[in-house]
CSV table of C-alpha atoms in Angstrom, one decimal:
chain,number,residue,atom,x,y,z
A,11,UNK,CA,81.9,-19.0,142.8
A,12,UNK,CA,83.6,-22.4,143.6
A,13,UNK,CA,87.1,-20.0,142.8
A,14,UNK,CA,86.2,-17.5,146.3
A,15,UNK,CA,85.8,-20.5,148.2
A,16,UNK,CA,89.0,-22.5,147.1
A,17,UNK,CA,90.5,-18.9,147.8
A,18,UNK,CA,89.1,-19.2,151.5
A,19,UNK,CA,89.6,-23.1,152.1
A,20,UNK,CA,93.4,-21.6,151.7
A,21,UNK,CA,93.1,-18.7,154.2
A,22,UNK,CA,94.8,-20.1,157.1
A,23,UNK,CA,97.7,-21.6,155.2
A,24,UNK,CA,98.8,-18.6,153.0
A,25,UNK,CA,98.6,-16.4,156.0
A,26,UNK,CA,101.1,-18.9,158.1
A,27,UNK,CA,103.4,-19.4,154.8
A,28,UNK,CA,102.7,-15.1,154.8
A,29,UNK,CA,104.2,-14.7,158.7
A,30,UNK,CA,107.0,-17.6,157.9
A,31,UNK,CA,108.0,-15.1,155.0
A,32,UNK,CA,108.0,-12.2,156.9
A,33,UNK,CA,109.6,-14.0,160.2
A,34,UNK,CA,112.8,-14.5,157.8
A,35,UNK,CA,113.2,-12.2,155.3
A,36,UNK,CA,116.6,-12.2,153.3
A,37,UNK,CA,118.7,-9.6,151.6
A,38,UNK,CA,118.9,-8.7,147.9
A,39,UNK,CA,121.3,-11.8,146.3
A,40,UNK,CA,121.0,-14.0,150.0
A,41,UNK,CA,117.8,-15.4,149.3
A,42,UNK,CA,118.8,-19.0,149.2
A,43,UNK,CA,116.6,-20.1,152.6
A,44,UNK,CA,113.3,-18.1,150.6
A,45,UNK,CA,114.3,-19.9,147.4
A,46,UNK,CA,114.0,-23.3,149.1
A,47,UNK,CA,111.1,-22.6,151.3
A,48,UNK,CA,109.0,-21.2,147.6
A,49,UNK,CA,110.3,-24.1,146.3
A,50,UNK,CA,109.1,-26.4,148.7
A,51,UNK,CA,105.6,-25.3,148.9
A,52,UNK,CA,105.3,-25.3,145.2
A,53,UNK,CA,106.2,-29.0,145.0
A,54,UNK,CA,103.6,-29.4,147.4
A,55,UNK,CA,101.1,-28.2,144.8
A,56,UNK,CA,102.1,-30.5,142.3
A,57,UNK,CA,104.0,-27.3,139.8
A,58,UNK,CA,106.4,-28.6,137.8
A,59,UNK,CA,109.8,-26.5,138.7
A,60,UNK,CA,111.5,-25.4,135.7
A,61,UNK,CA,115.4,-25.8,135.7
A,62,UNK,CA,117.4,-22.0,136.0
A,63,UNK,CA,121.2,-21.3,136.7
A,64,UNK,CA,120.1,-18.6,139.5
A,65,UNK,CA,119.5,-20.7,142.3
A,66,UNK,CA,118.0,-17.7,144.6
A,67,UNK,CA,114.8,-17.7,142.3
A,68,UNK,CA,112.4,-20.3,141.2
A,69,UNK,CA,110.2,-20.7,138.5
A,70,UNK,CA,106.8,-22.4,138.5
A,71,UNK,CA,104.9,-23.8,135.6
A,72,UNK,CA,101.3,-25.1,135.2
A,73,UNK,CA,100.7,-26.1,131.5
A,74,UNK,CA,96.9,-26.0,130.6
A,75,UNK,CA,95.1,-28.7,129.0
A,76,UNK,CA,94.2,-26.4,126.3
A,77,UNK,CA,96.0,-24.2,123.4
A,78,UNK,CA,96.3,-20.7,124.5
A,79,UNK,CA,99.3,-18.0,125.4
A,80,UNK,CA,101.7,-18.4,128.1
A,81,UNK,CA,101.3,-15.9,131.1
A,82,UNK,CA,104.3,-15.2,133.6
A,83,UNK,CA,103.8,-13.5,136.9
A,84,UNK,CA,106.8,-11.9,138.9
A,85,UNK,CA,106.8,-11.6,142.5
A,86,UNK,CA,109.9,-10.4,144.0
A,87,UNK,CA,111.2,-12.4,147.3
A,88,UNK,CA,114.3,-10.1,149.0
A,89,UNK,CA,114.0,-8.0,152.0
A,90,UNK,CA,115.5,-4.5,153.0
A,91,UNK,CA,118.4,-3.7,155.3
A,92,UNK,CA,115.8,-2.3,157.6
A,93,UNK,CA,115.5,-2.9,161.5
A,94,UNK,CA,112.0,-4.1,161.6
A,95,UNK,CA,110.0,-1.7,164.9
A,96,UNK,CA,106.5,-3.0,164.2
A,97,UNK,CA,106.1,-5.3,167.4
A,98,UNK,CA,104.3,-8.0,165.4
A,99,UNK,CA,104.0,-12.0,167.1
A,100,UNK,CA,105.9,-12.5,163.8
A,101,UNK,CA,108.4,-9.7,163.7
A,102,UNK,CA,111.6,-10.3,161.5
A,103,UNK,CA,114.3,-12.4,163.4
A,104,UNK,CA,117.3,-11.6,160.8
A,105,UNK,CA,118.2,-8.2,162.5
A,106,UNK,CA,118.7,-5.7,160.1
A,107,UNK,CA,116.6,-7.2,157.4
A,108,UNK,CA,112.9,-7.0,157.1
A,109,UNK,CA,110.0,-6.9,154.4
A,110,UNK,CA,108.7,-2.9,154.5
A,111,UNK,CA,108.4,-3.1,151.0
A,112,UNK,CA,106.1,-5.9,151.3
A,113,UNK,CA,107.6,-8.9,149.2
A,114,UNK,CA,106.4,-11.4,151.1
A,115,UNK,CA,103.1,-10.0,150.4
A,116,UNK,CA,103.5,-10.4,146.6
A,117,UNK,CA,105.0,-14.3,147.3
A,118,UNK,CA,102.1,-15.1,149.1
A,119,UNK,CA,99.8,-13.7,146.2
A,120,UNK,CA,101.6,-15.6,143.9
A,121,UNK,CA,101.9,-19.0,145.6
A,122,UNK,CA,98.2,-18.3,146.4
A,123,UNK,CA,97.4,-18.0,142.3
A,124,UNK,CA,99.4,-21.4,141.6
A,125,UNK,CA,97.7,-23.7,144.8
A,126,UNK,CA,94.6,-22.9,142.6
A,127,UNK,CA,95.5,-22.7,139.7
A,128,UNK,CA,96.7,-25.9,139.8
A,129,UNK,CA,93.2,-27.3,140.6
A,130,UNK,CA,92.0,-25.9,137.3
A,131,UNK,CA,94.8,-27.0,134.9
A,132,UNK,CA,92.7,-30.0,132.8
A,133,UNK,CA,90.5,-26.6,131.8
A,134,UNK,CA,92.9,-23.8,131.5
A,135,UNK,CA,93.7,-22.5,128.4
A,136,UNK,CA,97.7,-22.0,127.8
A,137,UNK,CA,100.0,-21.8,130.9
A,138,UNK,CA,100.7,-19.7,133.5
A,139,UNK,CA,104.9,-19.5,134.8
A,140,UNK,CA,105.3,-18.2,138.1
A,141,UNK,CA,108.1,-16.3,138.7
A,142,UNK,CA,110.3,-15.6,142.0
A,143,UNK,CA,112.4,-13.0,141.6
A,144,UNK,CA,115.5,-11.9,143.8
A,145,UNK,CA,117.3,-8.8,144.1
A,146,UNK,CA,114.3,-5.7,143.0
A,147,UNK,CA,115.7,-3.9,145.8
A,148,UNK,CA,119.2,-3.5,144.4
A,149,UNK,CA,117.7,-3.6,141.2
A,150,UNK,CA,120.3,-6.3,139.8
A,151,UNK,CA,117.2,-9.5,140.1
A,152,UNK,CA,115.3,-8.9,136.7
A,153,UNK,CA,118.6,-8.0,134.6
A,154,UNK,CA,120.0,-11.0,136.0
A,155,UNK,CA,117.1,-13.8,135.4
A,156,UNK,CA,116.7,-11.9,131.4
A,157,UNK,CA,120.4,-12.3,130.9
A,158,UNK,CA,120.6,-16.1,132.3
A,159,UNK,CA,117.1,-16.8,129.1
A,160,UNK,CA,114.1,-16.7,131.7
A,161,UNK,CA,112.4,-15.2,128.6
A,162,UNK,CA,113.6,-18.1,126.7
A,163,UNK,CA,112.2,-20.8,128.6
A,164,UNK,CA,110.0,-23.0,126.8
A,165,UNK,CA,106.7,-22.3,126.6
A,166,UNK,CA,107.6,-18.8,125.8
A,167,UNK,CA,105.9,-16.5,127.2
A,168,UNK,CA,104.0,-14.3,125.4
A,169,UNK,CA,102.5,-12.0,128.4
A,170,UNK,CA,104.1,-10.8,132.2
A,171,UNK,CA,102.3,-9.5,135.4
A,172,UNK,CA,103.9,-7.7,138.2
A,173,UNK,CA,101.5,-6.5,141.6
A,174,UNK,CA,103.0,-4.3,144.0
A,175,UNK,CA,101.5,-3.8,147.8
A,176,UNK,CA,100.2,0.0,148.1
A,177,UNK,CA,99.7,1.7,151.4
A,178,UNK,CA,98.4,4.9,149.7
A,179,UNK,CA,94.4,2.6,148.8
A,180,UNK,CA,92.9,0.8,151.2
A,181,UNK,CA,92.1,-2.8,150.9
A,182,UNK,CA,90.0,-4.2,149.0
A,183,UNK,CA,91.5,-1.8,145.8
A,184,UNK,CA,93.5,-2.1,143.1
A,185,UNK,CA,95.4,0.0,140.8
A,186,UNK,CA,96.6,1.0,137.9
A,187,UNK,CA,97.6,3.7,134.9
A,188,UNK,CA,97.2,2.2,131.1
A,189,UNK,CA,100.7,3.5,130.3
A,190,UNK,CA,103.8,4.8,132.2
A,191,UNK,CA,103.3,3.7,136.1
A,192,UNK,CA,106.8,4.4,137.8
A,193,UNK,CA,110.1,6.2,136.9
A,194,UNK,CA,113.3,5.2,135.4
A,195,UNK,CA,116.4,5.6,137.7
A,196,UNK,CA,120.0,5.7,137.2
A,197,UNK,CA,123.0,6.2,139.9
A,198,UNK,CA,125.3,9.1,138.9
A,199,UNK,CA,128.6,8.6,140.8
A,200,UNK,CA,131.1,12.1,140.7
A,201,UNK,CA,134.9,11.7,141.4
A,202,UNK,CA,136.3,15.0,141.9
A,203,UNK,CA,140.0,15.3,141.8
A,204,UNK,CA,142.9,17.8,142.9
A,205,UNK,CA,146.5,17.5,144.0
A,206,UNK,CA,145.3,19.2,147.3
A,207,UNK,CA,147.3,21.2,149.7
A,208,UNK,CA,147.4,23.1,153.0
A,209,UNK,CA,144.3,25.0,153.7
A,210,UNK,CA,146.7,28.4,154.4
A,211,UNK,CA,147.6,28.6,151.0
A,212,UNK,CA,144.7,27.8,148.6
A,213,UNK,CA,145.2,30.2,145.7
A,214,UNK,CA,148.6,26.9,145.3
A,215,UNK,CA,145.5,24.0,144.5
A,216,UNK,CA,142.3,23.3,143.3
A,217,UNK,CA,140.0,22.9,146.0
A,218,UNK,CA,137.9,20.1,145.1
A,219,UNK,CA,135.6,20.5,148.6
A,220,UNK,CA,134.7,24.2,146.7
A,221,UNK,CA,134.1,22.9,143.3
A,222,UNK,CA,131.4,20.1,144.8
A,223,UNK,CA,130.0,22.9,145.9
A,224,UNK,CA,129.5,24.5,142.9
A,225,UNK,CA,128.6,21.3,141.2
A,226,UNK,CA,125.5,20.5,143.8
A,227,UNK,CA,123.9,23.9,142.9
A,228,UNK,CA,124.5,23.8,139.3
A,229,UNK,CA,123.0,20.4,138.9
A,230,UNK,CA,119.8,21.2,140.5
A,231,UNK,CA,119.4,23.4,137.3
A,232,UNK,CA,119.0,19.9,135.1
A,233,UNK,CA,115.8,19.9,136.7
A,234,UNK,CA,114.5,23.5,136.7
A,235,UNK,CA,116.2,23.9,133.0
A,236,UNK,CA,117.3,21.2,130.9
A,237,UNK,CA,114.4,18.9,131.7
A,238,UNK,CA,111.2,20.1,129.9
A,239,UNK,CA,108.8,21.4,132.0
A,240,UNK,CA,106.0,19.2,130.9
A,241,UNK,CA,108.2,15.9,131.8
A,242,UNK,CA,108.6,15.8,135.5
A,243,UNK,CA,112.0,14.6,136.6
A,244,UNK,CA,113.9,14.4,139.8
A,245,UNK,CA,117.7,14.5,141.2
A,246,UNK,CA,118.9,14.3,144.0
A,247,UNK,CA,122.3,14.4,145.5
A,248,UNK,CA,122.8,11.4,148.4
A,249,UNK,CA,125.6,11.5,149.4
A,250,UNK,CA,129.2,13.4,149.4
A,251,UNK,CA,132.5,12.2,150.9
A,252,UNK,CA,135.6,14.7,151.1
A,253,UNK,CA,138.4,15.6,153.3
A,254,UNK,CA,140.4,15.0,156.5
A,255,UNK,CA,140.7,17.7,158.4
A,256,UNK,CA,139.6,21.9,158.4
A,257,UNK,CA,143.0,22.7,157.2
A,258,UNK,CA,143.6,20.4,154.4
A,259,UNK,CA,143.1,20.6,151.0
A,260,UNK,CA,141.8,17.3,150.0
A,261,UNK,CA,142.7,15.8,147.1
A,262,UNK,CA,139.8,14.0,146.1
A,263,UNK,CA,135.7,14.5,146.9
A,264,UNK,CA,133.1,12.0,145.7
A,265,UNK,CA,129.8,12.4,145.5
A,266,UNK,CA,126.5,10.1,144.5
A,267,UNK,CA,123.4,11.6,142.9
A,268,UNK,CA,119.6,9.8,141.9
A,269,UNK,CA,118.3,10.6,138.7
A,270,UNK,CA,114.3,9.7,137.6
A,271,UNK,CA,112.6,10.5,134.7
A,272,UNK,CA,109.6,9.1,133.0
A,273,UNK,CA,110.7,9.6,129.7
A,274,UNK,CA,113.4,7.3,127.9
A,275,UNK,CA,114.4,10.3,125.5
A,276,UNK,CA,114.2,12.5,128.6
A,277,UNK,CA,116.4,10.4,130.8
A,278,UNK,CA,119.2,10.4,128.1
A,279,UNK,CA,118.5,13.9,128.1
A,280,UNK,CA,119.3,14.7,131.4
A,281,UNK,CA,122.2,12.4,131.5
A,282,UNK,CA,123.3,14.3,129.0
A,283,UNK,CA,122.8,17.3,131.3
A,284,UNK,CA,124.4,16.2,134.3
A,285,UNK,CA,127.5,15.5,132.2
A,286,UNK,CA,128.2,18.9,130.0
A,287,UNK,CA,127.6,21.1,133.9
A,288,UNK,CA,130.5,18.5,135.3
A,289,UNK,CA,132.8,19.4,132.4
A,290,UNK,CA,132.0,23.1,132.8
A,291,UNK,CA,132.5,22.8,136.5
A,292,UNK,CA,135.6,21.0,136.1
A,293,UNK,CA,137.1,23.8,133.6
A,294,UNK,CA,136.1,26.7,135.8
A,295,UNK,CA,137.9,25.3,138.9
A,296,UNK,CA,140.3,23.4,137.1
A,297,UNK,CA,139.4,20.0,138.5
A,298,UNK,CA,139.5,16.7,137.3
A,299,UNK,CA,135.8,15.5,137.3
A,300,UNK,CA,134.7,11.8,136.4
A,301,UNK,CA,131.1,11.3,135.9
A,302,UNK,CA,129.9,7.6,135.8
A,303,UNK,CA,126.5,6.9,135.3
A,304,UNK,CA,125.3,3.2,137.1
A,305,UNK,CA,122.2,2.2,135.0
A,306,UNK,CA,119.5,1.2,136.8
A,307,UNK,CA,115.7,0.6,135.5
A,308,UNK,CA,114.2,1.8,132.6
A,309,UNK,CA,110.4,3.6,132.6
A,310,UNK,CA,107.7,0.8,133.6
A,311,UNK,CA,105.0,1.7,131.7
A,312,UNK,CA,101.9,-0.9,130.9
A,313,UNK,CA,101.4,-2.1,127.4
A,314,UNK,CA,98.0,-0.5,126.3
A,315,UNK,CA,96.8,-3.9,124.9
A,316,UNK,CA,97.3,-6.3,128.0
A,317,UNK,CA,96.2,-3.5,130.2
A,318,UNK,CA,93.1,-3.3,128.5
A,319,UNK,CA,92.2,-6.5,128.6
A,320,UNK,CA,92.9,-6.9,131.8
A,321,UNK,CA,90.6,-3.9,133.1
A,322,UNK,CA,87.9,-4.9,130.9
A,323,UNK,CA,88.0,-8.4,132.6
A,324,UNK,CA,88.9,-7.6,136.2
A,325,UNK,CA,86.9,-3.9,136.7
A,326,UNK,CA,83.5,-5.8,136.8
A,327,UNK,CA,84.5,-8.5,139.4
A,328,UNK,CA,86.3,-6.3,141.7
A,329,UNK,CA,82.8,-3.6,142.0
A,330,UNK,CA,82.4,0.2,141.5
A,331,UNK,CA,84.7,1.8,143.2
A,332,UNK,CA,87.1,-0.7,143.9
A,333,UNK,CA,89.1,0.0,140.9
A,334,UNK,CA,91.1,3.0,140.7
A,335,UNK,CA,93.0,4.1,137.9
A,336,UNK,CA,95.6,6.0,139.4
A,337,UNK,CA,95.9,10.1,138.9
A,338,UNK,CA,100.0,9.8,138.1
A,339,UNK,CA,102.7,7.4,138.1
A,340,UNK,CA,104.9,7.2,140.6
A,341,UNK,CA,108.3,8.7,140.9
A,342,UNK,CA,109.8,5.4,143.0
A,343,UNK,CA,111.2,2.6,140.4
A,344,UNK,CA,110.8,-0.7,140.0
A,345,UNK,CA,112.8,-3.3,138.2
A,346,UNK,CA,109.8,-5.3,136.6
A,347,UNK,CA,110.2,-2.7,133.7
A,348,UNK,CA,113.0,-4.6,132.3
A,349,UNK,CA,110.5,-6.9,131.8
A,350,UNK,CA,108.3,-4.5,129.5
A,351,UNK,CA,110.9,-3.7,127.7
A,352,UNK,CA,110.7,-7.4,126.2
A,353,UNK,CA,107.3,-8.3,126.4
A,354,UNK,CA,104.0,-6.9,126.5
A,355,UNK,CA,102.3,-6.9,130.2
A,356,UNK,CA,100.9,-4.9,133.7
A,357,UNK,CA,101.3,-4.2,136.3
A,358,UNK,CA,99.1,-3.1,138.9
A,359,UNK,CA,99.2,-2.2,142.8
A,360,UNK,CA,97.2,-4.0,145.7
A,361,UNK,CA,95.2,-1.7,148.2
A,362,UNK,CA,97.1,-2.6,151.9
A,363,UNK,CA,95.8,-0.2,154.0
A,364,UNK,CA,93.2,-0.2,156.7
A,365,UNK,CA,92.2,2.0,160.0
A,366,UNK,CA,95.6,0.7,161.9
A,367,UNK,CA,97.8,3.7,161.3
A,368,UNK,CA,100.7,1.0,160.4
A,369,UNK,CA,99.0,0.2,157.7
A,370,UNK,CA,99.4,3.8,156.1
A,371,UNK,CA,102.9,4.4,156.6
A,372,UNK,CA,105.2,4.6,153.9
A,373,UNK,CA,106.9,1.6,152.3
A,374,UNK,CA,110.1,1.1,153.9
A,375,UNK,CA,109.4,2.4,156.8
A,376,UNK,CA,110.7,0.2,159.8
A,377,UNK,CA,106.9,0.3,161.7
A,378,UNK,CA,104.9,-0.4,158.1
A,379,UNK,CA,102.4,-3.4,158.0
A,380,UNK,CA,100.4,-4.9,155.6
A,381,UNK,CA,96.7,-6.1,155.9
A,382,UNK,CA,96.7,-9.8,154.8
A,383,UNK,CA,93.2,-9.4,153.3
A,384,UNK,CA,95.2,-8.1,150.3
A,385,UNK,CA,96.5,-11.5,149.7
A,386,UNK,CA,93.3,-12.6,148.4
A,387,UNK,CA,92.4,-9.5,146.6
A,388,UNK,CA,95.5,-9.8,144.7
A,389,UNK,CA,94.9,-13.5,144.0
A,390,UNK,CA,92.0,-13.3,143.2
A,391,UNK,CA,91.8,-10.6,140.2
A,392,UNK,CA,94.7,-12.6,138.6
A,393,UNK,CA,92.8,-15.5,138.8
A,394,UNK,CA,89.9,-13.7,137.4
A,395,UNK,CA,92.2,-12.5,134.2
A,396,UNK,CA,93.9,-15.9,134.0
A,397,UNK,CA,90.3,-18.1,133.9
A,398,UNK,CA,88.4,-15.6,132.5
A,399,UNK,CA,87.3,-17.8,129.7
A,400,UNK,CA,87.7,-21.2,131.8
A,401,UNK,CA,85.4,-19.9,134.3
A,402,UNK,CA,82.2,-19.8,131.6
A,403,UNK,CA,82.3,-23.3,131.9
A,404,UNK,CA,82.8,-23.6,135.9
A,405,UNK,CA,80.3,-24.4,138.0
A,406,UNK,CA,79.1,-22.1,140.3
């Protein structure tokens, strides 16, 4: 089809744009430099650039010729505060920064889609807006573009797509679960306070070092008791900060904990939990404790409708085998589910994995890379869902 080979005309410059990505990756809320560079190269294509407050994003937009709905596409652009150990010609030069997570994978996908696209625009039906999200990593981006009207642009949009590279499928796959994909997550931040005192003479003050104790074992029961045992969950305790010396009493111990859940009635649930063992903790050894909960994302899970649709139209162009609907979601987050929470949409992962042992590792780990050949798998079934209809009156 004329689409594969407009796809391959534009191997050699994705992949450079690609390695330029990766080369200078930026930090969650730094990524003015990306911003421009996204922004550049879609200007280049001939995208109109829609006007939006949050200068670290851009937004793309290719109205079709014809009626039809409006489809948005995320594609997050920050990088983590990673040191990048992978060796590669086009290694990270912003030490301490670095794409494991693969963003510049998802950019590339996306500017990919548009430089077609584009090509197609006097047949497509509707429009397609292409949005470059910062900050997923921190979890602040997609909160921050829906409170500053993204979803009120004009055209609305009626439908959203999010991709995600996976190290877990090889290339060449994709997938996906027709419902709830990843987990919510929320920050639990506990203050424990005392007046303190000399370690010689405890029975005189709270010890709030003992009481942290106490409150790390009890809340691993939220799991293994409040949670139903039918609705996984998962907390964990990160981190815990407390005292001076071995004998002093401190007067104050904080501590961080990680709460998923893939459940929205679940998560308030456990919440719930984590707060009623504090207060019992805090009467039994007569403690102040202060539990603040940091939201993060809600439960991304796939509108049945869209997802549907877009397995019915993408399953017979990708081939047998190639599409894998996925056994269980994942317990990582992702903040794209703010966007389901508004509209109806998928999201689906992209197979990056090949025989190079890199390729397999984890995300975020500092040796992780990334076969390119997803780029084009990833571009490719969008464009598939996107000209579905178009493409009937394509030439071959």
């Amino acid at each position: 089809m004329i689409i594969e080979q407009l796809l391959e005309a534009s191997r050699d410059e994705i992949i450079s744009i690609r390695r330029q990505l990766h080369s200078n990756p930026e930090l969650s809320g730094e990524e003015f430099r990306t911003a421009a560079t996204i922004r550049g190269i879609l200007k280049g294509y001939g995208v109109t650039i829609q006007d939006f407050p949050i200068k670290n994003s851009v937004i793309g937009l290719i109205e079709g010729a014809k009626p039809g709905k409006t489809v948005m596409i995320r594609a997050d652009i920050d990088a983590l505060p990673i040191v990048e150990d992978t060796g590669l010609a086009y290694e990270s030069m912003n030490k301490g920064a670095c794409h494991a997570c693969g963003h510049d994978i998802h950019t590339s996908v996306v500017l990919l889609v548009a430089k077609v696209l584009k090509q197609y625009q006097e047949e497509l039906e509707g429009n397609v807006r292409f949005l470059f999200q910062p900050s997923e990593e921190n979890a602040k981006g997609s909160k921050l573009m829906i409170d500053n009207g993204v979803l009120d642009l004009i055209p609305k949009t009626d439908e959203v797509f999010g991709i995600h590279t996976s190290p877990d499928m090889e290339v060449g796959k994709i997938g996906l679960i027709n419902g709830v994909m990843s987990a919510s997550y929320d920050n639990i931040h506990f203050t424990i306070k005392s007046h303190g005192g000399h370690g010689a003479y405890p029975h005189k003050t709270p010890d709030p070092i003992v009481a942290a104790g106490h409150l790390i074992t009890q809340l691993q029961t939220v799991v293994s008791r409040v949670n139903p045992v039918m609705k996984p969950a998962v907390f964990t305790i990160g981190t815990i900060h407390g005292g001076s010396s071995a004998n002093i009493i401190p007067t104050e111990v904080r501590m961080t904990g990680n709460l998923r859940a893939f459940d929205k009635e679940n998560r308030e649930g456990l919440i719930h939990g984590i707060k009623r063992i504090a207060e019992g903790i805090a009467i039994s050894s007569a403690c102040d404790i202060l539990v603040e909960v940091e939201e993060g994302v809600p439960v991304l899970k796939n509108d049945h409708e869209v997802t549907r649709s877009f397995i019915r139209k993408v399953e017979p162009y990708i081939g047998e085998g190639n599409f894998v609907t996925m056994n269980e979601p994942r317990s990582g987050s992702d903040d794209f589910s703010c966007y389901l929470e508004h509209l109806p949409g998928c999201y689906f992962r992209i197979g990056t994995a090949n025989d190079e042992p890199s390729t397999q590792l984890g995300l975020h780990h500092p040796k992780i890379t990334f076969d390119e050949e997803s780029i084009f798998i990833g571009a490719s079934v969008l464009l598939e869902y996107l000209l579905s209809k178009t493409k009937e009156i394509l030439p071959n």
